[in-house]
Coordinates of C-alpha atoms in Angstrom, one line a residue:
M1 CA -24.0 42.8 -21.8
H2 CA -23.5 39.1 -21.0
K3 CA -21.5 38.0 -24.7
R4 CA -19.7 41.2 -24.2
R5 CA -18.3 40.3 -20.2
F6 CA -17.7 36.6 -21.5
N7 CA -16.0 37.6 -24.7
A8 CA -13.1 40.2 -21.9
L9 CA -12.7 37.0 -19.9
I10 CA -11.7 34.7 -22.4
A11 CA -9.7 38.1 -23.9
S12 CA -8.4 38.1 -20.0
L13 CA -7.0 35.3 -19.8
F14 CA -5.8 35.2 -23.8
A15 CA -3.3 38.2 -22.6
S16 CA -2.2 36.6 -19.2
A17 CA -1.2 33.4 -21.2
A18 CA 1.0 35.3 -23.7
L19 CA 2.8 37.1 -20.5
G20 CA 3.1 34.1 -19.6
F21 CA 1.4 34.5 -16.1
S22 CA 0.4 31.0 -14.0
M23 CA -2.6 30.0 -13.3
P24 CA -3.1 29.4 -9.5
A25 CA -3.1 25.9 -8.2
T26 CA -6.4 25.1 -7.8
A27 CA -7.5 25.7 -11.6
Q28 CA -4.3 23.1 -12.7
Q29 CA -5.7 20.5 -15.3
Y30 CA -5.3 17.2 -13.9
K31 CA -4.7 14.8 -17.2
D32 CA -8.0 13.0 -18.4
E33 CA -6.9 9.7 -17.4
Y34 CA -3.1 8.6 -15.7
K35 CA -1.5 5.3 -16.8
L36 CA -0.4 3.1 -14.4
S37 CA 1.9 0.0 -15.2
T38 CA 2.4 -2.8 -12.8
V39 CA 3.7 -6.5 -14.8
L40 CA 1.3 -8.9 -13.8
G41 CA -2.4 -8.4 -14.2
E42 CA -5.9 -8.8 -11.8
A43 CA -4.8 -12.6 -11.5
F44 CA -2.4 -12.0 -9.0
P45 CA -1.9 -9.9 -5.7
W46 CA 0.6 -7.7 -8.1
G47 CA -1.7 -6.6 -10.3
W48 CA -4.7 -6.5 -8.6
G49 CA -2.5 -4.6 -6.0
A50 CA -2.3 -2.1 -8.5
K51 CA -6.1 -2.0 -9.8
R52 CA -6.8 -1.6 -6.0
W53 CA -4.4 1.4 -5.6
A54 CA -6.3 2.7 -9.0
D55 CA -9.9 2.6 -7.5
L56 CA -9.0 3.6 -4.1
V57 CA -7.4 6.7 -5.6
A58 CA -10.6 7.6 -8.4
E59 CA -12.8 7.4 -4.7
K60 CA -10.9 9.2 -2.3
T61 CA -10.4 12.1 -5.2
E62 CA -13.9 11.8 -5.6
G63 CA -13.1 11.1 -9.4
R64 CA -11.2 14.0 -10.1
I65 CA -8.1 11.5 -10.2
N66 CA -9.2 8.9 -13.1
V67 CA -6.0 5.9 -13.3
K68 CA -5.8 3.0 -16.0
V69 CA -4.0 0.2 -14.9
Y70 CA -1.1 -1.3 -18.0
P71 CA -0.5 -4.9 -17.1
G72 CA 2.4 -7.5 -19.0
A73 CA 4.7 -3.7 -18.7
A74 CA 2.0 -3.5 -22.1
L75 CA 3.7 1.1 -21.1
V76 CA 7.8 -0.1 -22.5
S77 CA 6.5 -2.9 -24.7
G78 CA 6.9 -6.1 -21.8
D79 CA 10.3 -5.9 -21.4
Q80 CA 10.0 -4.4 -17.2
T81 CA 13.6 -3.4 -17.0
K82 CA 12.8 -0.7 -18.9
E83 CA 9.6 0.2 -16.5
F84 CA 11.5 2.9 -14.4
T85 CA 13.3 4.7 -17.1
A86 CA 10.1 5.4 -18.2
L87 CA 8.4 6.5 -15.6
R88 CA 10.9 9.2 -14.8
Q89 CA 10.5 10.4 -18.2
G90 CA 6.7 10.6 -17.8
I91 CA 5.7 7.9 -20.3
I92 CA 4.6 6.0 -17.0
D93 CA 2.6 8.8 -14.1
M94 CA 2.8 5.9 -11.7
A95 CA 3.6 2.5 -11.0
V96 CA 3.8 -0.1 -8.6
G97 CA 7.3 -2.1 -9.4
S98 CA 9.1 -4.8 -8.8
T99 CA 13.1 -3.5 -6.8
I100 CA 14.0 -7.1 -9.5
N101 CA 12.5 -4.8 -11.8
W102 CA 14.2 -1.4 -11.4
S103 CA 17.4 -2.1 -10.5
P104 CA 19.2 -2.3 -13.2
Q105 CA 18.5 1.9 -12.8
V106 CA 19.0 1.9 -9.1
R107 CA 21.3 -0.3 -7.8
E108 CA 20.6 -0.6 -4.2
L109 CA 17.5 -2.6 -4.8
N110 CA 20.1 -5.0 -5.7
L111 CA 19.9 -5.3 -1.7
F112 CA 16.3 -7.4 -1.9
A113 CA 18.5 -10.2 -4.6
L114 CA 20.9 -11.2 -1.9
P115 CA 21.1 -14.6 -2.0
F116 CA 19.8 -15.8 1.4
L117 CA 20.0 -13.0 3.2
M118 CA 16.3 -12.6 4.8
P119 CA 14.8 -15.6 6.0
D120 CA 11.6 -15.5 6.7
H121 CA 8.6 -12.0 6.8
K122 CA 9.7 -10.8 9.9
A123 CA 12.2 -9.9 8.4
I124 CA 11.6 -8.4 4.7
D125 CA 9.1 -6.5 7.6
A126 CA 12.1 -5.2 9.1
L127 CA 14.1 -3.7 6.2
T128 CA 11.1 -2.5 4.1
Q129 CA 9.1 -1.5 7.6
G130 CA 12.0 0.2 8.7
R131 CA 15.8 1.8 8.4
V132 CA 16.6 0.4 4.8
G133 CA 12.6 1.4 3.7
Q134 CA 13.0 4.4 4.5
K135 CA 16.7 5.0 3.0
M136 CA 15.5 3.5 -0.6
F137 CA 12.4 6.1 -0.9
E138 CA 15.0 8.5 0.0
I139 CA 17.6 7.1 -3.0
L140 CA 14.3 6.8 -4.9
A141 CA 12.7 10.7 -4.3
E142 CA 15.9 11.6 -6.1
R143 CA 15.2 10.6 -9.0
D144 CA 12.1 12.1 -10.1
V145 CA 9.3 9.3 -8.2
V146 CA 7.3 10.0 -4.9
P147 CA 7.8 6.3 -3.4
L148 CA 4.4 6.5 -0.9
A149 CA 4.3 2.8 0.3
W150 CA 5.7 -1.0 0.4
G151 CA 3.8 -3.9 -0.8
E152 CA 5.0 -7.8 -1.9
N153 CA 5.4 -10.0 -5.0
G154 CA 7.0 -12.3 -2.5
F155 CA 9.8 -15.2 -1.8
R156 CA 10.8 -16.8 -5.3
E157 CA 11.1 -20.8 -5.2
V158 CA 12.5 -22.7 -8.1
S159 CA 10.6 -25.3 -10.4
N160 CA 11.5 -26.8 -12.8
S161 CA 10.4 -29.9 -15.8
K162 CA 13.1 -32.2 -15.2
K163 CA 13.3 -33.5 -11.1
P164 CA 13.4 -32.0 -7.8
I165 CA 15.8 -29.6 -6.8
R166 CA 17.4 -30.6 -3.3
T167 CA 21.3 -30.1 -4.1
P168 CA 23.0 -27.5 -5.3
D169 CA 24.2 -30.1 -7.5
D170 CA 21.2 -31.0 -8.7
V171 CA 20.2 -27.7 -10.7
K172 CA 23.9 -27.8 -12.3
G173 CA 23.2 -27.9 -16.1
M174 CA 19.9 -26.6 -15.8
K175 CA 18.1 -24.2 -18.1
M176 CA 16.4 -21.8 -16.1
R177 CA 14.5 -18.7 -16.8
V178 CA 15.7 -15.7 -14.7
V179 CA 15.0 -11.7 -14.8
G180 CA 17.0 -9.3 -16.7
S181 CA 19.3 -8.7 -13.5
P182 CA 23.0 -9.9 -13.4
L183 CA 22.8 -10.8 -9.9
F184 CA 20.2 -13.0 -10.3
L185 CA 22.1 -14.2 -13.2
A186 CA 25.3 -14.2 -11.1
T187 CA 23.6 -16.2 -8.2
F188 CA 22.4 -19.1 -10.7
N189 CA 25.8 -19.3 -12.2
A190 CA 27.3 -19.3 -9.0
L191 CA 25.0 -22.9 -8.9
G192 CA 26.3 -24.1 -12.1
A193 CA 23.0 -23.7 -14.2
N194 CA 22.3 -22.4 -17.3
P195 CA 20.6 -19.4 -16.7
T196 CA 18.6 -17.8 -19.7
Q197 CA 17.3 -13.8 -18.7
M198 CA 13.7 -13.2 -20.9
S199 CA 10.5 -11.5 -19.7
W200 CA 7.3 -12.6 -18.1
A201 CA 5.7 -12.5 -21.5
D202 CA 8.3 -14.9 -23.0
A203 CA 9.2 -17.2 -20.1
Q204 CA 5.8 -19.0 -20.4
P205 CA 5.7 -19.8 -23.8
A206 CA 10.1 -21.0 -23.8
M207 CA 9.4 -23.8 -20.5
A208 CA 5.8 -24.9 -22.7
T209 CA 8.2 -26.1 -25.5
G210 CA 11.1 -27.1 -23.3
A211 CA 13.4 -24.4 -24.3
V212 CA 14.3 -23.7 -20.9
D213 CA 14.0 -25.7 -17.9
G214 CA 13.1 -23.8 -14.7
Q215 CA 12.5 -21.2 -13.2
E216 CA 11.9 -18.6 -9.8
N217 CA 8.7 -16.8 -8.9
P218 CA 6.7 -16.2 -5.5
L219 CA 4.3 -19.2 -4.7
A220 CA 1.3 -17.0 -6.1
V221 CA 2.7 -16.4 -9.4
F222 CA 3.0 -19.8 -10.0
N223 CA 0.1 -21.2 -8.9
A224 CA -2.1 -17.8 -11.0
A225 CA -0.5 -18.6 -13.9
K226 CA -0.9 -22.4 -13.6
L227 CA 2.7 -23.4 -14.3
H228 CA 2.3 -27.3 -13.8
T229 CA 1.0 -26.9 -16.9
V230 CA 3.6 -25.8 -18.8
G231 CA 6.0 -28.7 -17.4
Q232 CA 6.6 -27.2 -14.2
K233 CA 6.3 -30.2 -12.3
N234 CA 8.7 -30.0 -9.2
L235 CA 8.9 -26.9 -6.6
T236 CA 11.0 -26.4 -4.5
L237 CA 10.8 -23.7 -1.5
W238 CA 14.0 -22.6 -0.6
G239 CA 13.4 -18.7 -0.2
Y240 CA 16.8 -17.5 -1.4
V241 CA 15.3 -13.8 -2.6
A242 CA 11.7 -12.0 -2.1
D243 CA 10.9 -9.9 -4.2
P244 CA 8.7 -6.1 -2.3
L245 CA 7.0 -3.9 -4.9
I246 CA 6.3 0.1 -4.4
F247 CA 3.9 1.5 -5.3
V248 CA 5.6 5.4 -6.4
V249 CA 3.9 8.3 -8.7
N250 CA 6.5 10.9 -10.9
K251 CA 7.6 13.7 -9.4
N252 CA 5.8 16.4 -12.0
V253 CA 2.5 13.9 -11.8
W254 CA 2.9 14.3 -7.7
N255 CA 3.2 18.1 -8.5
S256 CA 0.4 18.9 -10.4
W257 CA -2.4 17.9 -7.6
S258 CA -3.8 20.0 -4.5
E259 CA -2.5 18.8 -1.5
A260 CA -5.5 17.1 -0.8
D261 CA -5.5 14.8 -3.9
R262 CA -2.1 14.3 -3.3
K263 CA -2.8 12.8 0.6
A264 CA -5.4 11.3 -0.8
V265 CA -3.4 9.5 -3.4
Q266 CA -1.3 7.9 -1.2
E267 CA -3.4 6.8 1.6
A268 CA -4.7 5.2 -0.8
A269 CA -1.4 3.5 -1.8
V270 CA -0.9 3.1 1.6
Q271 CA -4.2 1.1 2.4
A272 CA -3.9 -1.1 -1.2
A273 CA -0.3 -1.6 -0.5
A274 CA -1.2 -3.5 2.8
E275 CA -3.9 -5.1 0.8
E276 CA -2.0 -6.5 -1.4
L277 CA 0.8 -8.4 0.7
A278 CA -2.3 -9.6 2.5
R279 CA -3.1 -11.5 -0.4
A280 CA 0.6 -12.5 -1.5
R281 CA 1.4 -13.6 1.5
A282 CA -1.9 -16.3 2.1
G283 CA -1.7 -19.9 2.1
I284 CA 1.2 -20.5 2.2
S285 CA 2.3 -20.7 6.3
A286 CA 2.2 -23.4 8.7
E287 CA -1.2 -21.6 10.0
D288 CA -2.5 -21.6 6.5
D289 CA -1.0 -23.3 3.8
S290 CA -4.1 -24.1 1.1
L291 CA -2.4 -22.4 -1.3
L292 CA 0.3 -25.0 -1.2
K293 CA -2.0 -27.6 -1.0
E294 CA -3.9 -26.3 -4.5
I295 CA -0.4 -26.4 -6.1
E296 CA 0.3 -30.3 -4.8
A297 CA -3.5 -31.6 -6.2
N298 CA -2.5 -30.1 -9.2
G299 CA 0.3 -32.4 -9.8
V300 CA 3.3 -31.2 -8.5
E301 CA 5.6 -32.3 -6.1
V302 CA 7.0 -29.7 -3.5
V303 CA 9.9 -30.2 -1.5
R304 CA 11.0 -29.1 2.0
L305 CA 14.8 -27.9 2.3
S306 CA 16.2 -28.1 5.8
D307 CA 17.9 -25.9 7.3
A308 CA 21.2 -27.9 6.4
E309 CA 20.0 -28.4 3.3
R310 CA 19.3 -24.1 2.7
E311 CA 22.4 -24.2 4.1
A312 CA 24.3 -25.3 1.4
F313 CA 23.0 -23.4 -1.1
R314 CA 23.5 -20.5 1.2
A315 CA 27.3 -21.2 0.6
A316 CA 26.9 -22.0 -2.6
T317 CA 26.4 -18.4 -3.6
A318 CA 28.3 -16.5 -0.5
G319 CA 31.3 -15.4 -3.4
V320 CA 28.1 -13.8 -5.4
Y321 CA 26.8 -12.1 -2.0
K322 CA 30.0 -11.0 -0.6
E323 CA 31.2 -9.2 -4.4
W324 CA 27.3 -7.4 -4.9
A325 CA 27.3 -6.2 -0.8
E326 CA 30.5 -4.1 -2.0
R327 CA 28.8 -2.5 -4.9
I328 CA 25.0 -2.2 -3.6
G329 CA 27.2 -0.4 -0.3
A330 CA 28.3 -1.9 2.1
D331 CA 26.8 0.4 5.4
L332 CA 23.1 -0.4 3.9
V333 CA 24.2 -3.4 3.4
K334 CA 25.8 -4.1 7.7
Q335 CA 22.0 -1.8 8.3
A336 CA 19.9 -5.2 6.4
E337 CA 21.9 -7.7 8.2
E338 CA 22.2 -6.0 11.3
D339 CA 18.4 -5.0 11.5
I340 CA 17.4 -8.5 10.2
A341 CA 19.5 -9.7 13.2
K342 CA 17.1 -7.9 15.5
R343 CA 13.9 -9.0 13.9

């Protein structure tokens, strides 16, 4: 009797599938594992934040959503500038991505890489937590992803193996590794450097062999990657751009989850992002400069620019700022400038 009922049930399910009937939302099948892409591993605040999000998602969904983190942009063969496209295509399910790496596909994200737009952390917060941040989320939502929270890689400082950098003239002729963004090329070209685009995976070997003289990255990245061991003995704090991170989910994946699980994933993203941001900013303030002291203890000479010295770099890149402000959108840039001024 039970066997006949079971067979009848199976037959009805197959008949429903054949007729194209959809299963109720509560019966949607989840993947056994969701792929989360990030550029850096757990030793860095960025990678730690991705892992934290994955753990919180499993916890808050009671194991219904299991996430595996793929650092090193491994899902796109290490080319972080292809990450956003793969995310849209569904090759990647989730990501904690950099505004820099996604800017080739989303031109408005270049805003954060305008040279010397943001002078401090309050300026970053004025953008990501205000009107500009909301506008960016709306733009991303039109491109097959669901943005959930803002994290941070940090202000990008410049280092090299040759000499201390205090003026634009000091940068002239230097072979500098930069990320795959035309705006970064334009900025370093304006300073008279010789910029070379390469992935992070290729950058450290290039520094070790002297193929490039220097690079620019947040202090947490500089320290965790032990860049002092590949000749980067001169570090200048110029804070020329900052690198916000965005916690996102592919839209089709998002829509496949129940409302309760979507809420749980969003709450996990907000929590992980806040904790990641705190890590990214730790040890680099006037109140707590422990990270800077650790870098200096490794034999690195740290140059702290005066306001006048920093202004010289801003003036040298003003033409790049103006050109790219027009490309990004004059109204959006004006809004950003206004919100920073009000901070």
